[in-house]
mmCIF file with all atom_site columns, C-alpha atoms in Angstrom:
data_model
loop_
_atom_site.group_PDB
_atom_site.id
_atom_site.type_symbol
_atom_site.label_atom_id
_atom_site.label_alt_id
_atom_site.label_comp_id
_atom_site.label_asym_id
_atom_site.label_entity_id
_atom_site.label_seq_id
_atom_site.pdbx_PDB_ins_code
_atom_site.Cartn_x
_atom_site.Cartn_y
_atom_site.Cartn_z
_atom_site.occupancy
_atom_site.B_iso_or_equiv
_atom_site.pdbx_formal_charge
_atom_site.auth_seq_id
_atom_site.auth_comp_id
_atom_site.auth_asym_id
_atom_site.auth_atom_id
_atom_site.pdbx_PDB_model_num
ATOM 1   C CA . TYR A 1 1   ? -5.950  -84.699  -9.041  1.00 39.00 ? 263 TYR A CA 1
ATOM 2   C CA . TYR A 1 2   ? -8.319  -82.780  -11.307 1.00 45.00 ? 264 TYR A CA 1
ATOM 3   C CA . LYS A 1 3   ? -9.386  -84.104  -14.670 1.00 49.00 ? 265 LYS A CA 1
ATOM 4   C CA . ILE A 1 4   ? -9.924  -81.608  -17.504 1.00 61.00 ? 266 ILE A CA 1
ATOM 5   C CA . MET A 1 5   ? -12.595 -82.184  -20.166 1.00 73.00 ? 267 MET A CA 1
ATOM 6   C CA . ALA A 1 6   ? -12.945 -85.800  -21.163 1.00 91.00 ? 268 ALA A CA 1
ATOM 7   C CA . ASN A 1 7   ? -15.482 -87.289  -23.540 1.00 96.00 ? 269 ASN A CA 1
ATOM 8   C CA . ALA A 1 8   ? -18.191 -89.454  -22.015 1.00 97.00 ? 270 ALA A CA 1
ATOM 9   C CA . TYR A 1 9   ? -20.286 -91.538  -24.431 1.00 98.00 ? 271 TYR A CA 1
ATOM 10  C CA . LEU A 1 10  ? -23.839 -92.682  -23.733 1.00 97.00 ? 272 LEU A CA 1
ATOM 11  C CA . VAL A 1 11  ? -24.147 -96.476  -23.884 1.00 97.00 ? 273 VAL A CA 1
ATOM 12  C CA . PRO A 1 12  ? -27.269 -98.669  -23.764 1.00 95.00 ? 274 PRO A CA 1
ATOM 13  C CA . GLY A 1 13  ? -28.246 -100.934 -20.890 1.00 93.00 ? 275 GLY A CA 1
ATOM 14  C CA . GLY A 1 14  ? -28.035 -98.525  -17.969 1.00 94.00 ? 276 GLY A CA 1
ATOM 15  C CA . ASN A 1 15  ? -30.682 -96.899  -15.798 1.00 95.00 ? 277 ASN A CA 1
ATOM 16  C CA . GLY A 1 16  ? -30.929 -93.808  -18.042 1.00 95.00 ? 278 GLY A CA 1
ATOM 17  C CA . LEU A 1 17  ? -29.907 -91.228  -15.434 1.00 96.00 ? 279 LEU A CA 1
ATOM 18  C CA . ILE A 1 18  ? -27.471 -88.674  -16.830 1.00 96.00 ? 280 ILE A CA 1
ATOM 19  C CA . ASN A 1 19  ? -25.195 -88.849  -13.765 1.00 96.00 ? 281 ASN A CA 1
ATOM 20  C CA . SER A 1 20  ? -25.004 -92.648  -13.497 1.00 97.00 ? 282 SER A CA 1
ATOM 21  C CA . SER A 1 21  ? -21.925 -94.683  -14.396 1.00 97.00 ? 283 SER A CA 1
ATOM 22  C CA . THR A 1 22  ? -24.240 -97.394  -15.809 1.00 97.00 ? 284 THR A CA 1
ATOM 23  C CA . ASN A 1 23  ? -24.861 -95.138  -18.840 1.00 97.00 ? 285 ASN A CA 1
ATOM 24  C CA . TRP A 1 24  ? -21.427 -93.829  -19.781 1.00 97.00 ? 286 TRP A CA 1
ATOM 25  C CA . SER A 1 25  ? -18.184 -95.036  -21.325 1.00 97.00 ? 287 SER A CA 1
ATOM 26  C CA . THR A 1 26  ? -14.927 -93.287  -22.197 1.00 97.00 ? 288 THR A CA 1
ATOM 27  C CA . THR A 1 27  ? -15.219 -94.648  -25.752 1.00 97.00 ? 289 THR A CA 1
ATOM 28  C CA . SER A 1 28  ? -18.068 -94.704  -28.252 1.00 97.00 ? 290 SER A CA 1
ATOM 29  C CA . GLY A 1 29  ? -19.815 -98.087  -27.968 1.00 96.00 ? 291 GLY A CA 1
ATOM 30  C CA . GLY A 1 30  ? -17.492 -99.105  -25.128 1.00 97.00 ? 292 GLY A CA 1
ATOM 31  C CA . PRO A 1 31  ? -18.317 -100.637 -21.746 1.00 97.00 ? 293 PRO A CA 1
ATOM 32  C CA . SER A 1 32  ? -20.214 -98.654  -19.130 1.00 97.00 ? 294 SER A CA 1
ATOM 33  C CA . GLY A 1 33  ? -18.644 -97.694  -15.816 1.00 97.00 ? 295 GLY A CA 1
ATOM 34  C CA . TYR A 1 34  ? -17.598 -94.073  -16.241 1.00 97.00 ? 296 TYR A CA 1
ATOM 35  C CA . THR A 1 35  ? -19.174 -91.350  -14.063 1.00 96.00 ? 297 THR A CA 1
ATOM 36  C CA . PRO A 1 36  ? -19.151 -88.023  -15.957 1.00 96.00 ? 298 PRO A CA 1
ATOM 37  C CA . LEU A 1 37  ? -17.581 -84.985  -14.310 1.00 95.00 ? 299 LEU A CA 1
ATOM 38  C CA . SER A 1 38  ? -18.774 -81.389  -14.630 1.00 93.00 ? 300 SER A CA 1
ATOM 39  C CA . THR A 1 39  ? -15.866 -80.648  -17.000 1.00 93.00 ? 301 THR A CA 1
ATOM 40  C CA . ASP A 1 40  ? -16.795 -83.484  -19.384 1.00 96.00 ? 302 ASP A CA 1
ATOM 41  C CA . ASP A 1 41  ? -18.325 -83.395  -22.838 1.00 96.00 ? 303 ASP A CA 1
ATOM 42  C CA . LEU A 1 42  ? -21.315 -85.767  -22.961 1.00 97.00 ? 304 LEU A CA 1
ATOM 43  C CA . ILE A 1 43  ? -21.917 -87.388  -26.348 1.00 97.00 ? 305 ILE A CA 1
ATOM 44  C CA . ALA A 1 44  ? -24.833 -89.517  -27.518 1.00 97.00 ? 306 ALA A CA 1
ATOM 45  C CA . ASP A 1 45  ? -24.086 -90.990  -30.941 1.00 96.00 ? 307 ASP A CA 1
ATOM 46  C CA . ALA A 1 46  ? -25.194 -93.837  -33.208 1.00 95.00 ? 308 ALA A CA 1
ATOM 47  C CA . ASN A 1 47  ? -23.432 -96.333  -30.900 1.00 96.00 ? 309 ASN A CA 1
ATOM 48  C CA . SER A 1 48  ? -25.719 -95.197  -28.059 1.00 96.00 ? 310 SER A CA 1
ATOM 49  C CA . LEU A 1 49  ? -28.442 -97.257  -29.788 1.00 93.00 ? 311 LEU A CA 1
ATOM 50  C CA . ASN A 1 50  ? -31.004 -94.602  -28.790 1.00 92.00 ? 312 ASN A CA 1
ATOM 51  C CA . ALA A 1 51  ? -30.620 -95.403  -25.092 1.00 93.00 ? 313 ALA A CA 1
ATOM 52  C CA . PRO A 1 52  ? -32.930 -93.104  -23.098 1.00 94.00 ? 314 PRO A CA 1
ATOM 53  C CA . LEU A 1 53  ? -31.377 -90.241  -21.155 1.00 96.00 ? 315 LEU A CA 1
ATOM 54  C CA . ILE A 1 54  ? -33.036 -88.770  -18.047 1.00 94.00 ? 316 ILE A CA 1
ATOM 55  C CA . THR A 1 55  ? -31.847 -85.482  -16.556 1.00 95.00 ? 317 THR A CA 1
ATOM 56  C CA . THR A 1 56  ? -30.903 -84.825  -12.954 1.00 92.00 ? 318 THR A CA 1
ATOM 57  C CA . THR A 1 57  ? -29.658 -81.596  -11.411 1.00 92.00 ? 319 THR A CA 1
ATOM 58  C CA . ALA A 1 58  ? -26.091 -81.518  -12.688 1.00 93.00 ? 320 ALA A CA 1
ATOM 59  C CA . VAL A 1 59  ? -23.542 -79.437  -14.619 1.00 93.00 ? 321 VAL A CA 1
ATOM 60  C CA . TYR A 1 60  ? -21.537 -80.582  -17.665 1.00 95.00 ? 322 TYR A CA 1
ATOM 61  C CA . ASN A 1 61  ? -19.300 -78.814  -20.183 1.00 94.00 ? 323 ASN A CA 1
ATOM 62  C CA . SER A 1 62  ? -21.251 -79.864  -23.271 1.00 96.00 ? 324 SER A CA 1
ATOM 63  C CA . LEU A 1 63  ? -24.082 -82.143  -24.379 1.00 97.00 ? 325 LEU A CA 1
ATOM 64  C CA . VAL A 1 64  ? -23.911 -83.245  -28.008 1.00 97.00 ? 326 VAL A CA 1
ATOM 65  C CA . PHE A 1 65  ? -26.329 -85.623  -29.740 1.00 97.00 ? 327 PHE A CA 1
ATOM 66  C CA . SER A 1 66  ? -25.027 -86.826  -33.117 1.00 96.00 ? 328 SER A CA 1
ATOM 67  C CA . GLY A 1 67  ? -26.785 -89.576  -35.045 1.00 95.00 ? 329 GLY A CA 1
ATOM 68  C CA . TYR A 1 68  ? -28.973 -90.163  -31.974 1.00 96.00 ? 330 TYR A CA 1
ATOM 69  C CA . THR A 1 69  ? -32.747 -90.509  -32.380 1.00 94.00 ? 331 THR A CA 1
ATOM 70  C CA . GLY A 1 70  ? -33.672 -91.439  -28.816 1.00 95.00 ? 332 GLY A CA 1
ATOM 71  C CA . ASN A 1 71  ? -35.365 -89.313  -26.135 1.00 96.00 ? 333 ASN A CA 1
ATOM 72  C CA . LEU A 1 72  ? -34.009 -86.828  -23.613 1.00 96.00 ? 334 LEU A CA 1
ATOM 73  C CA . THR A 1 73  ? -36.352 -86.675  -20.610 1.00 96.00 ? 335 THR A CA 1
ATOM 74  C CA . LEU A 1 74  ? -36.247 -83.351  -18.758 1.00 94.00 ? 336 LEU A CA 1
ATOM 75  C CA . THR A 1 75  ? -37.199 -84.443  -15.251 1.00 93.00 ? 337 THR A CA 1
ATOM 76  C CA . THR A 1 76  ? -39.571 -82.143  -13.363 1.00 90.00 ? 338 THR A CA 1
ATOM 77  C CA . SER A 1 77  ? -37.951 -80.104  -10.569 1.00 90.00 ? 339 SER A CA 1
ATOM 78  C CA . THR A 1 78  ? -34.419 -80.623  -11.908 1.00 91.00 ? 340 THR A CA 1
ATOM 79  C CA . THR A 1 79  ? -32.066 -78.267  -13.735 1.00 91.00 ? 341 THR A CA 1
ATOM 80  C CA . LEU A 1 80  ? -29.399 -79.571  -16.080 1.00 94.00 ? 342 LEU A CA 1
ATOM 81  C CA . THR A 1 81  ? -26.769 -76.916  -16.817 1.00 92.00 ? 343 THR A CA 1
ATOM 82  C CA . ILE A 1 82  ? -24.554 -77.098  -19.902 1.00 94.00 ? 344 ILE A CA 1
ATOM 83  C CA . SER A 1 83  ? -21.625 -74.683  -19.843 1.00 91.00 ? 345 SER A CA 1
ATOM 84  C CA . ARG A 1 84  ? -20.510 -74.410  -23.476 1.00 91.00 ? 346 ARG A CA 1
ATOM 85  C CA . VAL A 1 85  ? -22.191 -76.486  -26.216 1.00 94.00 ? 347 VAL A CA 1
ATOM 86  C CA . LEU A 1 86  ? -25.700 -77.899  -26.613 1.00 95.00 ? 348 LEU A CA 1
ATOM 87  C CA . GLU A 1 87  ? -26.476 -79.721  -29.854 1.00 96.00 ? 349 GLU A CA 1
ATOM 88  C CA . TYR A 1 88  ? -29.546 -81.831  -30.513 1.00 96.00 ? 350 TYR A CA 1
ATOM 89  C CA . SER A 1 89  ? -29.657 -84.444  -33.279 1.00 95.00 ? 351 SER A CA 1
ATOM 90  C CA . SER A 1 90  ? -32.293 -84.275  -35.979 1.00 94.00 ? 352 SER A CA 1
ATOM 91  C CA . GLY A 1 91  ? -34.857 -87.007  -35.285 1.00 93.00 ? 353 GLY A CA 1
ATOM 92  C CA . MET A 1 92  ? -34.400 -87.145  -31.524 1.00 95.00 ? 354 MET A CA 1
ATOM 93  C CA . THR A 1 93  ? -37.132 -86.035  -29.106 1.00 95.00 ? 355 THR A CA 1
ATOM 94  C CA . THR A 1 94  ? -37.360 -84.329  -25.744 1.00 95.00 ? 356 THR A CA 1
ATOM 95  C CA . SER A 1 95  ? -40.058 -84.831  -23.145 1.00 95.00 ? 357 SER A CA 1
ATOM 96  C CA . GLY A 1 96  ? -40.829 -83.570  -19.661 1.00 94.00 ? 358 GLY A CA 1
ATOM 97  C CA . THR A 1 97  ? -40.966 -80.148  -18.067 1.00 92.00 ? 359 THR A CA 1
ATOM 98  C CA . GLY A 1 98  ? -37.614 -79.902  -16.289 1.00 92.00 ? 360 GLY A CA 1
ATOM 99  C CA . ALA A 1 99  ? -35.148 -77.109  -16.978 1.00 92.00 ? 361 ALA A CA 1
ATOM 100 C CA . LEU A 1 100 ? -32.061 -77.001  -19.139 1.00 93.00 ? 362 LEU A CA 1
ATOM 101 C CA . ASN A 1 101 ? -29.755 -73.981  -18.810 1.00 90.00 ? 363 ASN A CA 1
ATOM 102 C CA . ILE A 1 102 ? -26.813 -73.068  -20.975 1.00 90.00 ? 364 ILE A CA 1
ATOM 103 C CA . GLY A 1 103 ? -24.002 -70.817  -19.815 1.00 83.00 ? 365 GLY A CA 1
ATOM 104 C CA . SER A 1 104 ? -21.560 -70.595  -16.959 1.00 78.00 ? 366 SER A CA 1
ATOM 105 C CA . SER A 1 105 ? -19.628 -68.264  -14.736 1.00 72.00 ? 367 SER A CA 1
ATOM 106 C CA . ILE A 1 106 ? -16.363 -69.289  -16.422 1.00 77.00 ? 368 ILE A CA 1
ATOM 107 C CA . TYR A 1 107 ? -16.949 -69.015  -20.179 1.00 77.00 ? 369 TYR A CA 1
ATOM 108 C CA . SER A 1 108 ? -18.081 -65.959  -22.124 1.00 76.00 ? 370 SER A CA 1
ATOM 109 C CA . THR A 1 109 ? -19.329 -67.914  -25.159 1.00 82.00 ? 371 THR A CA 1
ATOM 110 C CA . ALA A 1 110 ? -21.726 -70.799  -25.725 1.00 86.00 ? 372 ALA A CA 1
ATOM 111 C CA . SER A 1 111 ? -23.254 -72.417  -28.808 1.00 89.00 ? 373 SER A CA 1
ATOM 112 C CA . ILE A 1 112 ? -26.664 -73.953  -29.387 1.00 90.00 ? 374 ILE A CA 1
ATOM 113 C CA . ASN A 1 113 ? -28.078 -76.010  -32.275 1.00 92.00 ? 375 ASN A CA 1
ATOM 114 C CA . PHE A 1 114 ? -31.508 -77.595  -31.908 1.00 92.00 ? 376 PHE A CA 1
ATOM 115 C CA . ASN A 1 115 ? -31.402 -79.162  -35.436 1.00 92.00 ? 377 ASN A CA 1
ATOM 116 C CA . GLY A 1 116 ? -35.196 -78.895  -35.766 1.00 91.00 ? 378 GLY A CA 1
ATOM 117 C CA . VAL A 1 117 ? -35.908 -80.559  -32.413 1.00 93.00 ? 379 VAL A CA 1
ATOM 118 C CA . THR A 1 118 ? -38.616 -79.007  -30.222 1.00 92.00 ? 380 THR A CA 1
ATOM 119 C CA . HIS A 1 119 ? -37.426 -78.519  -26.645 1.00 92.00 ? 381 HIS A CA 1
ATOM 120 C CA . SER A 1 120 ? -40.265 -79.646  -24.338 1.00 93.00 ? 382 SER A CA 1
ATOM 121 C CA . GLY A 1 121 ? -39.111 -78.166  -21.031 1.00 91.00 ? 383 GLY A CA 1
ATOM 122 C CA . ASN A 1 122 ? -37.938 -74.853  -19.666 1.00 90.00 ? 384 ASN A CA 1
ATOM 123 C CA . PHE A 1 123 ? -34.817 -73.274  -21.161 1.00 90.00 ? 385 PHE A CA 1
ATOM 124 C CA . GLY A 1 124 ? -32.493 -70.723  -19.611 1.00 86.00 ? 386 GLY A CA 1
ATOM 125 C CA . PHE A 1 125 ? -29.723 -68.539  -20.942 1.00 83.00 ? 387 PHE A CA 1
ATOM 126 C CA . ALA A 1 126 ? -27.760 -68.392  -17.702 1.00 78.00 ? 388 ALA A CA 1
ATOM 127 C CA . ASN A 1 127 ? -24.491 -66.528  -17.848 1.00 65.00 ? 389 ASN A CA 1
ATOM 128 C CA . GLY A 1 128 ? -23.868 -66.690  -14.119 1.00 59.00 ? 390 GLY A CA 1
ATOM 129 C CA . THR A 1 129 ? -21.060 -64.367  -13.151 1.00 53.00 ? 391 THR A CA 1
ATOM 130 C CA . ALA A 1 130 ? -19.511 -63.966  -16.610 1.00 52.00 ? 392 ALA A CA 1
ATOM 131 C CA . ALA A 1 131 ? -19.621 -60.253  -17.445 1.00 56.00 ? 393 ALA A CA 1
ATOM 132 C CA . ASN A 1 132 ? -21.004 -60.748  -20.955 1.00 67.00 ? 394 ASN A CA 1
ATOM 133 C CA . THR A 1 133 ? -22.020 -63.984  -22.613 1.00 74.00 ? 395 THR A CA 1
ATOM 134 C CA . VAL A 1 134 ? -22.388 -64.407  -26.363 1.00 79.00 ? 396 VAL A CA 1
ATOM 135 C CA . TYR A 1 135 ? -24.640 -67.289  -27.443 1.00 81.00 ? 397 TYR A CA 1
ATOM 136 C CA . THR A 1 136 ? -24.238 -68.447  -31.041 1.00 84.00 ? 398 THR A CA 1
ATOM 137 C CA . ILE A 1 137 ? -27.460 -70.047  -32.260 1.00 85.00 ? 399 ILE A CA 1
ATOM 138 C CA . THR A 1 138 ? -27.559 -72.202  -35.378 1.00 85.00 ? 400 THR A CA 1
ATOM 139 C CA . GLY A 1 139 ? -31.065 -73.038  -36.594 1.00 82.00 ? 401 GLY A CA 1
ATOM 140 C CA . ASP A 1 140 ? -34.301 -72.193  -34.845 1.00 85.00 ? 402 ASP A CA 1
ATOM 141 C CA . MET A 1 141 ? -34.830 -72.936  -31.164 1.00 86.00 ? 403 MET A CA 1
ATOM 142 C CA . ASN A 1 142 ? -38.443 -74.004  -30.561 1.00 87.00 ? 404 ASN A CA 1
ATOM 143 C CA . ILE A 1 143 ? -39.007 -73.911  -26.789 1.00 89.00 ? 405 ILE A CA 1
ATOM 144 C CA . MET A 1 144 ? -42.319 -75.145  -25.330 1.00 89.00 ? 406 MET A CA 1
ATOM 145 C CA . GLY A 1 145 ? -41.643 -74.235  -21.681 1.00 88.00 ? 407 GLY A CA 1
ATOM 146 C CA . THR A 1 146 ? -40.591 -71.001  -20.016 1.00 86.00 ? 408 THR A CA 1
ATOM 147 C CA . THR A 1 147 ? -37.580 -69.188  -21.488 1.00 84.00 ? 409 THR A CA 1
ATOM 148 C CA . SER A 1 148 ? -35.445 -67.225  -19.047 1.00 81.00 ? 410 SER A CA 1
ATOM 149 C CA . PHE A 1 149 ? -32.535 -64.873  -19.447 1.00 76.00 ? 411 PHE A CA 1
ATOM 150 C CA . GLY A 1 150 ? -30.490 -64.857  -16.252 1.00 70.00 ? 412 GLY A CA 1
ATOM 151 C CA . ASN A 1 151 ? -27.592 -62.653  -15.307 1.00 60.00 ? 413 ASN A CA 1
ATOM 152 C CA . THR A 1 152 ? -26.267 -62.878  -11.799 1.00 46.00 ? 414 THR A CA 1
ATOM 153 C CA . ASN A 1 153 ? -23.172 -60.809  -12.539 1.00 44.00 ? 415 ASN A CA 1
ATOM 154 C CA . ALA A 1 154 ? -22.321 -58.316  -9.833  1.00 42.00 ? 416 ALA A CA 1
ATOM 155 C CA . GLY A 1 155 ? -21.201 -55.891  -12.560 1.00 44.00 ? 417 GLY A CA 1
ATOM 156 C CA . GLY A 1 156 ? -24.715 -54.447  -12.829 1.00 44.00 ? 418 GLY A CA 1
ATOM 157 C CA . ALA A 1 157 ? -26.158 -52.634  -15.823 1.00 47.00 ? 419 ALA A CA 1
ATOM 158 C CA . GLY A 1 158 ? -23.076 -53.031  -18.034 1.00 46.00 ? 420 GLY A CA 1
ATOM 159 C CA . THR A 1 159 ? -23.463 -56.789  -18.295 1.00 48.00 ? 421 THR A CA 1
ATOM 160 C CA . LYS A 1 160 ? -25.389 -58.408  -21.113 1.00 54.00 ? 422 LYS A CA 1
ATOM 161 C CA . ILE A 1 161 ? -26.436 -61.548  -22.878 1.00 58.00 ? 423 ILE A CA 1
ATOM 162 C CA . SER A 1 162 ? -25.990 -61.456  -26.667 1.00 63.00 ? 424 SER A CA 1
ATOM 163 C CA . LEU A 1 163 ? -27.713 -63.811  -29.103 1.00 66.00 ? 425 LEU A CA 1
ATOM 164 C CA . ASN A 1 164 ? -25.865 -64.170  -32.417 1.00 65.00 ? 426 ASN A CA 1
ATOM 165 C CA . GLY A 1 165 ? -26.048 -66.499  -35.385 1.00 66.00 ? 427 GLY A CA 1
ATOM 166 C CA . SER A 1 166 ? -28.531 -67.493  -38.041 1.00 68.00 ? 428 SER A CA 1
ATOM 167 C CA . GLY A 1 167 ? -31.177 -68.989  -35.762 1.00 70.00 ? 429 GLY A CA 1
ATOM 168 C CA . ARG A 1 168 ? -34.262 -67.639  -34.049 1.00 72.00 ? 430 ARG A CA 1
ATOM 169 C CA . VAL A 1 169 ? -35.582 -68.264  -30.550 1.00 76.00 ? 431 VAL A CA 1
ATOM 170 C CA . LEU A 1 170 ? -39.252 -69.325  -30.833 1.00 73.00 ? 432 LEU A CA 1
ATOM 171 C CA . MET A 1 171 ? -40.896 -69.170  -27.421 1.00 72.00 ? 433 MET A CA 1
ATOM 172 C CA . ASN A 1 172 ? -44.213 -70.995  -27.031 1.00 74.00 ? 434 ASN A CA 1
ATOM 173 C CA . GLY A 1 173 ? -44.238 -70.743  -23.240 1.00 71.00 ? 435 GLY A CA 1
ATOM 174 C CA . SER A 1 174 ? -43.709 -67.700  -21.046 1.00 68.00 ? 436 SER A CA 1
ATOM 175 C CA . MET A 1 175 ? -40.617 -65.554  -20.696 1.00 62.00 ? 437 MET A CA 1
#
């Protein structure tokens, strides 16, 4: 049995860890008890009551903050990978120096919207084994940590990462 893309909603009262069932429900504002899978869309909304969220090394389909003004802690020495969609909510904050990568070996497109939020940690455009990945950026991305552009595709020189959209990538750290 393999479950394909469900929504997991952040709920208050848990331990804060992104991979813990104490923090997630299958409905907005519902009871905790759901453990997100790598194919799931993680959503923090107004019903999350700004519950804190702490990253671990994990992979999820998307991470969307909507109406959320809490904090995402990027834990040192961990890498959170988002395959398709990353959207921050205006008014939320990030802290910590851990890494967040967007991209996957399965999908050739991904979208990013920071909504004016400054990303405190490291950020990677990681297209894995996808031949070409197109990232659509809405709004400016202000990244305080290291920005990396990874391409592990065995296709060699013909592979690329493309950045499209109306936004800019502002790198305050190294690249």
